[in-house]
PDB file of C-alpha atoms and ligand atoms in Angstrom:
ATOM      1  CA  MET A 332      12.227   8.348 -36.860  1.00 51.00           C
ATOM      2  CA  ASP A 333      13.385  10.418 -33.860  1.00 54.00           C
ATOM      3  CA  LYS A 334      11.960  13.520 -35.572  1.00 60.00           C
ATOM      4  CA  GLN A 335       8.507  11.926 -35.854  1.00 67.00           C
ATOM      5  CA  ILE A 336       5.918  11.728 -33.116  1.00 71.00           C
ATOM      6  CA  ASN A 337       6.444   8.539 -31.147  1.00 77.00           C
ATOM      7  CA  ILE A 338       2.906   7.753 -30.047  1.00 77.00           C
ATOM      8  CA  VAL A 339       3.902   5.588 -27.071  1.00 76.00           C
ATOM      9  CA  GLU A 340       6.431   8.182 -25.807  1.00 76.00           C
ATOM     10  CA  THR A 341       3.884  10.994 -26.317  1.00 77.00           C
ATOM     11  CA  LEU A 342       1.145   9.177 -24.421  1.00 76.00           C
ATOM     12  CA  ASP A 343       3.685   8.303 -21.758  1.00 75.00           C
ATOM     13  CA  TRP A 344       4.486  12.012 -21.513  1.00 76.00           C
ATOM     14  CA  TYR A 345       0.827  12.917 -21.235  1.00 74.00           C
ATOM     15  CA  LEU A 346       0.482  10.416 -18.370  1.00 72.00           C
ATOM     16  CA  TRP A 347       3.547  11.892 -16.651  1.00 69.00           C
ATOM     17  CA  ALA A 348       2.010  15.343 -17.019  1.00 69.00           C
ATOM     18  CA  GLY A 349      -1.241  14.122 -15.471  1.00 63.00           C
ATOM     19  CA  VAL A 350      -3.302  13.991 -18.671  1.00 68.00           C
ATOM     20  CA  ASP A 351      -4.793  10.538 -18.132  1.00 67.00           C
ATOM     21  CA  GLU A 352      -8.117  10.858 -19.912  1.00 65.00           C
ATOM     22  CA  ILE A 353      -9.481  12.329 -23.132  1.00 61.00           C
ATOM     23  CA  CYS A 354     -12.172  14.975 -22.665  1.00 57.00           C
ATOM     24  CA  ALA A 355     -12.639  16.005 -26.273  1.00 52.00           C
ATOM     25  CA  ASP A 356     -12.416  14.364 -29.677  1.00 51.00           C
ATOM     26  CA  LYS A 357      -9.590  16.600 -30.794  1.00 51.00           C
ATOM     27  CA  VAL A 358      -6.243  17.305 -29.165  1.00 53.00           C
ATOM     28  CA  CYS A 359      -5.583  20.991 -29.340  1.00 48.00           C
ATOM     29  CA  LEU A 360      -2.007  21.845 -30.292  1.00 46.00           C
ATOM     30  CA  SER A 361      -0.480  25.267 -29.967  1.00 42.00           C
ATOM     31  CA  GLU A 362      -0.129  27.174 -33.229  1.00 42.00           C
ATOM     32  CA  ASN A 363       3.519  26.178 -33.758  1.00 41.00           C
ATOM     33  CA  LEU A 364       2.861  22.535 -33.331  1.00 39.00           C
ATOM     34  CA  GLU A 365      -0.051  22.542 -35.749  1.00 40.00           C
ATOM     35  CA  LYS A 366       2.340  23.737 -38.460  1.00 39.00           C
ATOM     36  CA  LYS A 367       5.098  21.339 -37.384  1.00 36.00           C
ATOM     37  CA  PRO A 368       3.882  17.786 -36.831  1.00 37.00           C
ATOM     38  CA  ALA A 369       7.382  16.406 -36.119  1.00 38.00           C
ATOM     39  CA  ILE A 370       7.818  17.267 -32.430  1.00 38.00           C
ATOM     40  CA  SER A 371      10.460  16.762 -29.838  1.00 39.00           C
ATOM     41  CA  TYR A 372      10.024  16.318 -26.069  1.00 38.00           C
ATOM     42  CA  ASN A 373      10.654  19.988 -25.516  1.00 39.00           C
ATOM     43  CA  SER A 374       8.022  21.131 -27.876  1.00 37.00           C
ATOM     44  CA  ILE A 375       5.488  18.652 -26.497  1.00 37.00           C
ATOM     45  CA  SER A 376       5.327  20.926 -23.412  1.00 37.00           C
ATOM     46  CA  LYS A 377       3.144  23.179 -25.610  1.00 35.00           C
ATOM     47  CA  VAL A 378       0.477  20.505 -26.174  1.00 36.00           C
ATOM     48  CA  THR A 379      -2.769  21.211 -24.483  1.00 35.00           C
ATOM     49  CA  VAL A 380      -5.780  18.944 -24.111  1.00 36.00           C
ATOM     50  CA  GLN A 381      -9.052  20.857 -24.038  1.00 36.00           C
ATOM     51  CA  ASN A 382      -6.927  23.881 -23.142  1.00 34.00           C
ATOM     52  CA  THR A 383      -6.420  22.629 -19.595  1.00 38.00           C
ATOM     53  CA  LEU A 384      -2.665  23.166 -19.797  1.00 39.00           C
ATOM     54  CA  SER A 385      -2.832  26.381 -21.735  1.00 36.00           C
ATOM     55  CA  ARG A 386      -2.508  28.709 -18.807  1.00 38.00           C
ATOM     56  CA  PRO A 387       1.000  29.317 -17.434  1.00 39.00           C
ATOM     57  CA  VAL A 388       2.051  26.683 -14.914  1.00 43.00           C
ATOM     58  CA  HIS A 389       3.081  28.440 -11.698  1.00 46.00           C
ATOM     59  CA  SER A 390       6.227  27.555  -9.905  1.00 47.00           C
ATOM     60  CA  ASN A 391       5.952  25.067  -7.069  1.00 48.00           C
ATOM     61  CA  SER A 392       7.502  27.228  -4.360  1.00 56.00           C
ATOM     62  CA  THR A 393       5.147  28.529  -1.681  1.00 64.00           C
ATOM     63  CA  ASN A 394       3.405  31.583  -3.067  1.00 84.00           C
ATOM     64  CA  LEU A 395       3.236  33.692   0.054  1.00 91.00           C
ATOM     65  CA  THR A 396       1.162  36.347  -1.650  1.00 93.00           C
ATOM     66  CA  ALA A 397      -1.386  33.725  -2.703  1.00 94.00           C
ATOM     67  CA  LEU A 398      -1.409  32.347   0.837  1.00 95.00           C
ATOM     68  CA  LYS A 399      -1.986  35.778   2.373  1.00 94.00           C
ATOM     69  CA  ASN A 400      -4.680  36.431  -0.249  1.00 95.00           C
ATOM     70  CA  ALA A 401      -6.426  33.171   0.566  1.00 97.00           C
ATOM     71  CA  ARG A 402      -6.356  33.961   4.308  1.00 96.00           C
ATOM     72  CA  ASP A 403      -7.599  37.487   3.791  1.00 97.00           C
ATOM     73  CA  ILE A 404     -10.397  36.457   1.425  1.00 97.00           C
ATOM     74  CA  CYS A 405     -11.574  33.644   3.753  1.00 97.00           C
ATOM     75  CA  ALA A 406     -11.579  35.840   6.788  1.00 96.00           C
ATOM     76  CA  LYS A 407     -14.158  38.107   5.161  1.00 97.00           C
ATOM     77  CA  VAL A 408     -16.478  35.361   4.022  1.00 98.00           C
ATOM     78  CA  GLU A 409     -19.664  34.794   6.085  1.00 97.00           C
ATOM     79  CA  THR A 410     -21.504  32.053   4.220  1.00 97.00           C
ATOM     80  CA  LEU A 411     -20.763  28.823   2.368  1.00 98.00           C
ATOM     81  CA  ASP A 412     -22.106  30.292  -0.849  1.00 97.00           C
ATOM     82  CA  GLU A 413     -19.707  33.278  -0.541  1.00 98.00           C
ATOM     83  CA  LEU A 414     -16.883  30.882   0.224  1.00 98.00           C
ATOM     84  CA  LYS A 415     -17.701  28.843  -2.861  1.00 98.00           C
ATOM     85  CA  SER A 416     -17.712  32.014  -5.027  1.00 98.00           C
ATOM     86  CA  VAL A 417     -14.343  33.252  -3.732  1.00 98.00           C
ATOM     87  CA  MET A 418     -12.833  29.807  -4.188  1.00 97.00           C
ATOM     88  CA  LEU A 419     -14.057  29.729  -7.805  1.00 97.00           C
ATOM     89  CA  ALA A 420     -12.472  33.124  -8.381  1.00 97.00           C
ATOM     90  CA  PHE A 421      -9.189  32.296  -6.558  1.00 97.00           C
ATOM     91  CA  ASP A 422      -6.193  31.935  -8.885  1.00 95.00           C
ATOM     92  CA  GLY A 423      -3.410  31.333  -6.386  1.00 96.00           C
ATOM     93  CA  CYS A 424      -3.036  27.564  -6.681  1.00 96.00           C
ATOM     94  CA  ASN A 425      -1.371  25.976  -9.667  1.00 95.00           C
ATOM     95  CA  LEU A 426      -3.650  22.943  -9.503  1.00 97.00           C
ATOM     96  CA  LYS A 427      -6.501  25.017 -10.871  1.00 97.00           C
ATOM     97  CA  ASP A 428      -4.615  25.283 -14.158  1.00 95.00           C
ATOM     98  CA  THR A 429      -5.010  21.605 -14.927  1.00 95.00           C
ATOM     99  CA  ALA A 430      -8.322  20.792 -13.193  1.00 97.00           C
ATOM    100  CA  ALA A 431     -11.633  20.823 -15.038  1.00 97.00           C
ATOM    101  CA  SER A 432     -13.702  21.700 -11.964  1.00 98.00           C
ATOM    102  CA  THR A 433     -13.386  23.446  -8.612  1.00 98.00           C
ATOM    103  CA  VAL A 434     -14.884  20.754  -6.363  1.00 98.00           C
ATOM    104  CA  PHE A 435     -16.443  22.442  -3.374  1.00 98.00           C
ATOM    105  CA  GLY A 436     -17.979  20.608  -0.405  1.00 98.00           C
ATOM    106  CA  ASP A 437     -21.335  18.867  -0.679  1.00 98.00           C
ATOM    107  CA  GLY A 438     -24.064  17.835   1.721  1.00 97.00           C
ATOM    108  CA  SER A 439     -25.915  19.453   4.565  1.00 97.00           C
ATOM    109  CA  ALA A 440     -24.740  22.862   5.659  1.00 97.00           C
ATOM    110  CA  THR A 441     -26.084  22.104   9.150  1.00 97.00           C
ATOM    111  CA  ALA A 442     -24.472  18.643   9.359  1.00 97.00           C
ATOM    112  CA  LYS A 443     -23.157  17.456  12.681  1.00 97.00           C
ATOM    113  CA  ILE A 444     -20.609  15.276  10.913  1.00 98.00           C
ATOM    114  CA  MET A 445     -18.071  16.519   8.427  1.00 98.00           C
ATOM    115  CA  LEU A 446     -15.959  14.220   6.313  1.00 98.00           C
ATOM    116  CA  ILE A 447     -12.700  15.448   4.785  1.00 98.00           C
ATOM    117  CA  GLY A 448     -10.856  13.611   2.044  1.00 98.00           C
ATOM    118  CA  GLU A 449      -7.716  14.476   0.083  1.00 98.00           C
ATOM    119  CA  ALA A 450      -8.565  15.853  -3.377  1.00 98.00           C
ATOM    120  CA  PRO A 451     -10.935  15.204  -6.225  1.00 98.00           C
ATOM    121  CA  GLY A 452     -10.120  12.280  -8.496  1.00 97.00           C
ATOM    122  CA  ALA A 453     -10.971  12.039 -12.203  1.00 97.00           C
ATOM    123  CA  ASP A 454     -14.747  11.399 -11.666  1.00 97.00           C
ATOM    124  CA  GLU A 455     -15.003  14.161  -9.114  1.00 98.00           C
ATOM    125  CA  ASP A 456     -13.136  16.546 -11.428  1.00 97.00           C
ATOM    126  CA  ARG A 457     -15.481  15.732 -14.303  1.00 97.00           C
ATOM    127  CA  ILE A 458     -18.704  15.903 -12.254  1.00 97.00           C
ATOM    128  CA  GLY A 459     -17.664  18.687  -9.897  1.00 98.00           C
ATOM    129  CA  LEU A 460     -18.700  16.970  -6.620  1.00 98.00           C
ATOM    130  CA  PRO A 461     -16.650  15.247  -3.961  1.00 98.00           C
ATOM    131  CA  PHE A 462     -16.514  11.442  -3.592  1.00 98.00           C
ATOM    132  CA  VAL A 463     -18.738  10.477  -6.515  1.00 98.00           C
ATOM    133  CA  GLY A 464     -16.436   7.891  -8.113  1.00 97.00           C
ATOM    134  CA  ARG A 465     -15.303   4.436  -6.957  1.00 97.00           C
ATOM    135  CA  CYS A 466     -14.003   5.774  -3.649  1.00 97.00           C
ATOM    136  CA  GLY A 467     -17.282   7.642  -3.151  1.00 98.00           C
ATOM    137  CA  ARG A 468     -19.218   4.394  -3.595  1.00 98.00           C
ATOM    138  CA  LEU A 469     -17.154   2.738  -0.923  1.00 98.00           C
ATOM    139  CA  LEU A 470     -17.571   5.732   1.330  1.00 98.00           C
ATOM    140  CA  ASP A 471     -21.381   5.575   0.817  1.00 98.00           C
ATOM    141  CA  LYS A 472     -21.260   1.899   1.920  1.00 98.00           C
ATOM    142  CA  MET A 473     -19.101   2.716   4.944  1.00 97.00           C
ATOM    143  CA  LEU A 474     -21.601   5.378   6.025  1.00 97.00           C
ATOM    144  CA  ALA A 475     -24.559   3.071   5.382  1.00 97.00           C
ATOM    145  CA  ALA A 476     -22.923   0.394   7.571  1.00 97.00           C
ATOM    146  CA  ILE A 477     -23.304   2.771  10.577  1.00 97.00           C
ATOM    147  CA  GLY A 478     -26.764   3.946   9.561  1.00 96.00           C
ATOM    148  CA  PHE A 479     -25.855   7.164   7.774  1.00 95.00           C
ATOM    149  CA  ASN A 480     -26.015   8.600   4.281  1.00 95.00           C
ATOM    150  CA  ARG A 481     -24.053  11.359   2.611  1.00 95.00           C
ATOM    151  CA  LYS A 482     -26.970  13.824   2.671  1.00 96.00           C
ATOM    152  CA  GLU A 483     -26.828  13.942   6.460  1.00 96.00           C
ATOM    153  CA  CYS A 484     -23.139  14.752   6.423  1.00 97.00           C
ATOM    154  CA  TYR A 485     -20.996  17.436   4.824  1.00 98.00           C
ATOM    155  CA  ILE A 486     -18.281  16.054   2.599  1.00 98.00           C
ATOM    156  CA  THR A 487     -15.303  17.984   1.317  1.00 98.00           C
ATOM    157  CA  ASN A 488     -11.613  17.709   0.517  1.00 98.00           C
ATOM    158  CA  VAL A 489      -8.355  19.392   1.545  1.00 98.00           C
ATOM    159  CA  LEU A 490      -7.898  20.456  -2.060  1.00 98.00           C
ATOM    160  CA  PRO A 491     -10.741  21.561  -4.322  1.00 98.00           C
ATOM    161  CA  TRP A 492      -8.674  20.833  -7.485  1.00 98.00           C
ATOM    162  CA  ARG A 493      -7.535  17.488  -8.803  1.00 98.00           C
ATOM    163  CA  PRO A 494      -3.741  17.083  -8.790  1.00 97.00           C
ATOM    164  CA  PRO A 495      -2.671  15.945 -12.261  1.00 95.00           C
ATOM    165  CA  GLY A 496      -2.791  12.143 -12.501  1.00 94.00           C
ATOM    166  CA  ASN A 497      -3.964  12.001  -8.872  1.00 96.00           C
ATOM    167  CA  ARG A 498      -0.420  12.676  -7.663  1.00 96.00           C
ATOM    168  CA  THR A 499       0.127  13.457  -3.995  1.00 96.00           C
ATOM    169  CA  PRO A 500      -0.419  17.184  -3.408  1.00 97.00           C
ATOM    170  CA  THR A 501       2.663  19.214  -2.436  1.00 96.00           C
ATOM    171  CA  ASP A 502       2.923  20.919   0.974  1.00 95.00           C
ATOM    172  CA  ASP A 503       2.623  24.295  -0.797  1.00 95.00           C
ATOM    173  CA  GLU A 504      -0.581  23.284  -2.570  1.00 97.00           C
ATOM    174  CA  ILE A 505      -2.008  22.143   0.711  1.00 97.00           C
ATOM    175  CA  ALA A 506      -0.937  25.303   2.501  1.00 97.00           C
ATOM    176  CA  VAL A 507      -2.596  27.628   0.016  1.00 97.00           C
ATOM    177  CA  CYS A 508      -5.869  25.678   0.011  1.00 98.00           C
ATOM    178  CA  LEU A 509      -6.018  25.271   3.775  1.00 98.00           C
ATOM    179  CA  PRO A 510      -7.631  28.621   4.571  1.00 97.00           C
ATOM    180  CA  PHE A 511     -10.642  27.589   2.401  1.00 98.00           C
ATOM    181  CA  LEU A 512     -10.958  24.253   4.265  1.00 98.00           C
ATOM    182  CA  LYS A 513     -10.573  25.863   7.678  1.00 98.00           C
ATOM    183  CA  ARG A 514     -13.285  28.402   6.881  1.00 98.00           C
ATOM    184  CA  GLN A 515     -15.567  25.575   5.676  1.00 98.00           C
ATOM    185  CA  ILE A 516     -15.003  23.882   9.036  1.00 98.00           C
ATOM    186  CA  GLU A 517     -15.882  27.114  10.868  1.00 97.00           C
ATOM    187  CA  LEU A 518     -19.010  27.684   8.771  1.00 97.00           C
ATOM    188  CA  ILE A 519     -20.276  24.133   9.115  1.00 97.00           C
ATOM    189  CA  HIS A 520     -19.348  24.043  12.778  1.00 97.00           C
ATOM    190  CA  PRO A 521     -19.773  20.273  13.011  1.00 98.00           C
ATOM    191  CA  ASP A 522     -19.661  18.276  16.257  1.00 97.00           C
ATOM    192  CA  ILE A 523     -17.435  15.564  14.624  1.00 98.00           C
ATOM    193  CA  ILE A 524     -14.923  15.474  11.816  1.00 98.00           C
ATOM    194  CA  LEU A 525     -13.910  12.250  10.118  1.00 98.00           C
ATOM    195  CA  LEU A 526     -10.573  12.616   8.350  1.00 98.00           C
ATOM    196  CA  LEU A 527     -10.103  10.249   5.457  1.00 98.00           C
ATOM    197  CA  GLY A 528      -6.444   9.438   5.009  1.00 98.00           C
ATOM    198  CA  GLY A 529      -3.020  10.799   5.860  1.00 98.00           C
ATOM    199  CA  ILE A 530      -3.228  14.017   3.813  1.00 98.00           C
ATOM    200  CA  ALA A 531      -6.426  15.161   5.586  1.00 98.00           C
ATOM    201  CA  LEU A 532      -4.893  14.226   8.926  1.00 98.00           C
ATOM    202  CA  LYS A 533      -1.696  16.166   8.210  1.00 98.00           C
ATOM    203  CA  ALA A 534      -3.529  19.209   6.800  1.00 98.00           C
ATOM    204  CA  VAL A 535      -6.223  19.600   9.433  1.00 98.00           C
ATOM    205  CA  MET A 536      -4.414  18.549  12.541  1.00 98.00           C
ATOM    206  CA  ASP A 537      -0.926  19.568  11.439  1.00 96.00           C
ATOM    207  CA  CYS A 538       0.048  16.055  12.516  1.00 93.00           C
ATOM    208  CA  SER A 539       3.242  14.498  11.285  1.00 92.00           C
ATOM    209  CA  ASP A 540       2.411  11.034  12.644  1.00 96.00           C
ATOM    210  CA  SER A 541       1.289   8.436  10.160  1.00 97.00           C
ATOM    211  CA  ILE A 542      -2.340   7.606   9.559  1.00 98.00           C
ATOM    212  CA  SER A 543      -1.714   4.007  10.646  1.00 98.00           C
ATOM    213  CA  ARG A 544      -0.595   5.194  14.067  1.00 98.00           C
ATOM    214  CA  THR A 545      -3.129   7.940  14.507  1.00 98.00           C
ATOM    215  CA  ARG A 546      -6.309   6.349  13.051  1.00 98.00           C
ATOM    216  CA  GLY A 547      -8.986   5.353  15.589  1.00 98.00           C
ATOM    217  CA  LYS A 548      -7.853   7.885  18.268  1.00 98.00           C
ATOM    218  CA  TRP A 549     -10.043  10.810  19.255  1.00 98.00           C
ATOM    219  CA  LEU A 550      -8.422  14.183  18.672  1.00 98.00           C
ATOM    220  CA  GLU A 551      -9.755  17.752  19.074  1.00 98.00           C
ATOM    221  CA  TYR A 552      -9.900  20.671  16.696  1.00 98.00           C
ATOM    222  CA  SER A 553     -10.732  24.034  18.220  1.00 97.00           C
ATOM    223  CA  VAL A 554     -12.917  26.553  16.446  1.00 95.00           C
ATOM    224  CA  GLU A 555     -14.225  29.702  18.103  1.00 85.00           C
ATOM    225  CA  ASN A 556     -15.679  28.396  21.387  1.00 87.00           C
ATOM    226  CA  LYS A 557     -16.019  24.786  20.408  1.00 95.00           C
ATOM    227  CA  ASN A 558     -13.842  21.695  20.481  1.00 97.00           C
ATOM    228  CA  ILE A 559     -14.738  19.553  17.530  1.00 98.00           C
ATOM    229  CA  GLN A 560     -14.123  15.814  18.003  1.00 98.00           C
ATOM    230  CA  VAL A 561     -11.867  14.490  15.288  1.00 98.00           C
ATOM    231  CA  LEU A 562     -11.260  10.883  14.223  1.00 98.00           C
ATOM    232  CA  ALA A 563      -8.955   9.819  11.414  1.00 98.00           C
ATOM    233  CA  THR A 564      -9.348   6.632   9.465  1.00 98.00           C
ATOM    234  CA  TYR A 565      -7.944   5.099   6.296  1.00 98.00           C
ATOM    235  CA  HIS A 566      -8.856   6.719   2.972  1.00 98.00           C
ATOM    236  CA  PRO A 567     -11.379   4.678   0.943  1.00 98.00           C
ATOM    237  CA  SER A 568      -8.926   4.553  -2.012  1.00 97.00           C
ATOM    238  CA  TYR A 569      -6.423   2.834   0.292  1.00 98.00           C
ATOM    239  CA  LEU A 570      -9.088   0.406   1.417  1.00 98.00           C
ATOM    240  CA  LEU A 571      -9.887  -0.384  -2.195  1.00 98.00           C
ATOM    241  CA  ARG A 572      -6.258  -1.371  -2.718  1.00 97.00           C
ATOM    242  CA  SER A 573      -5.667  -3.020   0.700  1.00 97.00           C
ATOM    243  CA  SER A 574      -8.870  -4.790   1.714  1.00 95.00           C
ATOM    244  CA  ALA A 575      -7.086  -6.388   4.680  1.00 97.00           C
ATOM    245  CA  GLN A 576      -7.264  -2.952   6.382  1.00 97.00           C
ATOM    246  CA  LYS A 577     -11.033  -2.801   6.069  1.00 97.00           C
ATOM    247  CA  ALA A 578     -11.407  -4.457   9.504  1.00 97.00           C
ATOM    248  CA  LYS A 579      -9.468  -1.625  11.161  1.00 98.00           C
ATOM    249  CA  ALA A 580     -11.585   0.992   9.274  1.00 98.00           C
ATOM    250  CA  TRP A 581     -14.685  -0.859  10.551  1.00 98.00           C
ATOM    251  CA  THR A 582     -13.545  -0.492  14.149  1.00 98.00           C
ATOM    252  CA  ASP A 583     -13.029   3.236  13.486  1.00 98.00           C
ATOM    253  CA  LEU A 584     -16.558   3.523  12.104  1.00 98.00           C
ATOM    254  CA  LEU A 585     -17.980   1.810  15.136  1.00 98.00           C
ATOM    255  CA  ARG A 586     -16.073   4.269  17.301  1.00 98.00           C
ATOM    256  CA  LEU A 587     -17.479   7.124  15.268  1.00 98.00           C
ATOM    257  CA  LYS A 588     -21.014   5.735  15.630  1.00 98.00           C
ATOM    258  CA  ARG A 589     -20.603   5.467  19.425  1.00 98.00           C
ATOM    259  CA  LYS A 590     -19.485   9.103  19.616  1.00 98.00           C
ATOM    260  CA  ILE A 591     -22.409  10.255  17.434  1.00 96.00           C
ATOM    261  CA  ASP A 592     -24.807   8.454  19.769  1.00 96.00           C
ATOM    262  CA  GLU A 593     -23.076   9.945  22.815  1.00 96.00           C
ATOM    263  CA  LEU A 594     -23.392  13.501  21.464  1.00 93.00           C
ATOM    264  CA  LYS A 595     -27.094  13.159  20.592  1.00 88.00           C
TER     265      LYS A 595
HETATM  266  N1  LIG B 907     -10.643  10.890  -3.124  1.00 65.15           N
HETATM  267  C1  LIG B 907     -10.723  12.027  -2.327  1.00 65.15           C
HETATM  268  O1  LIG B 907      -9.920  12.194  -1.436  1.00 65.15           O
HETATM  269  N2  LIG B 907     -11.704  12.842  -2.527  1.00 65.15           N
HETATM  270  C2  LIG B 907     -12.632  12.680  -3.467  1.00 65.15           C
HETATM  271  O2  LIG B 907     -13.464  13.556  -3.645  1.00 65.15           O
HETATM  272  C3  LIG B 907     -12.487  11.537  -4.293  1.00 65.15           C
HETATM  273  C4  LIG B 907     -11.530  10.701  -4.106  1.00 65.15           C
END
């Protein structure tokens, strides 16, 4: 029995590896596994689903060359379209190996308000746009509650690639993706940034304080000759799990609305 595939353990392993949905009818096994159906845990590491795990998985330590590359590439980019192209071509983040899409920002390139989330989830990874799943529907309602819609804003994430199984991104993954986000902020040049959740707060503001202590307070982010007003609030996925916190998010939204009116 222990030489046979144990379906429950195998699925459990897939989940652990971040493979939490089936994208194709057929699981693709590496050549060896096709010939040998009795597999052990070690050999399961060769299983790929729709080839998403077929590229070598990079080590998790900070890849300084990748970071330098990302910074150099971003410094040369002058438009959002160029930034999108270089991001699509960038191979310095291990998350790209398991993601189906590179999820770039979406919305108005001349938006006064920029929203920054954490990373694409399963729906965003499949569709290739930020905040289009359950969290996105809540975000749309939050914006509508203060008289806005997503087309008037620019919405993006700290990471353009979905971490397997929606795990929390590592500091190294955040660091290597940050130059792309910072360049997006410079190119959009918004008046206001709304940070959704603790990862966006930590990445953009380099803030080690928790989201629960920092949310609702105005902060500043300096680009070129402008101080962008920054507000952090709870991430919609947290609000979906903890609806008792929605009242606090509502006060943050009202604060955001007041600032938007002030800056008009
Ligand atoms: N959560 C995020 O942080 N970003 C998305 O795009 C979707 C869910």
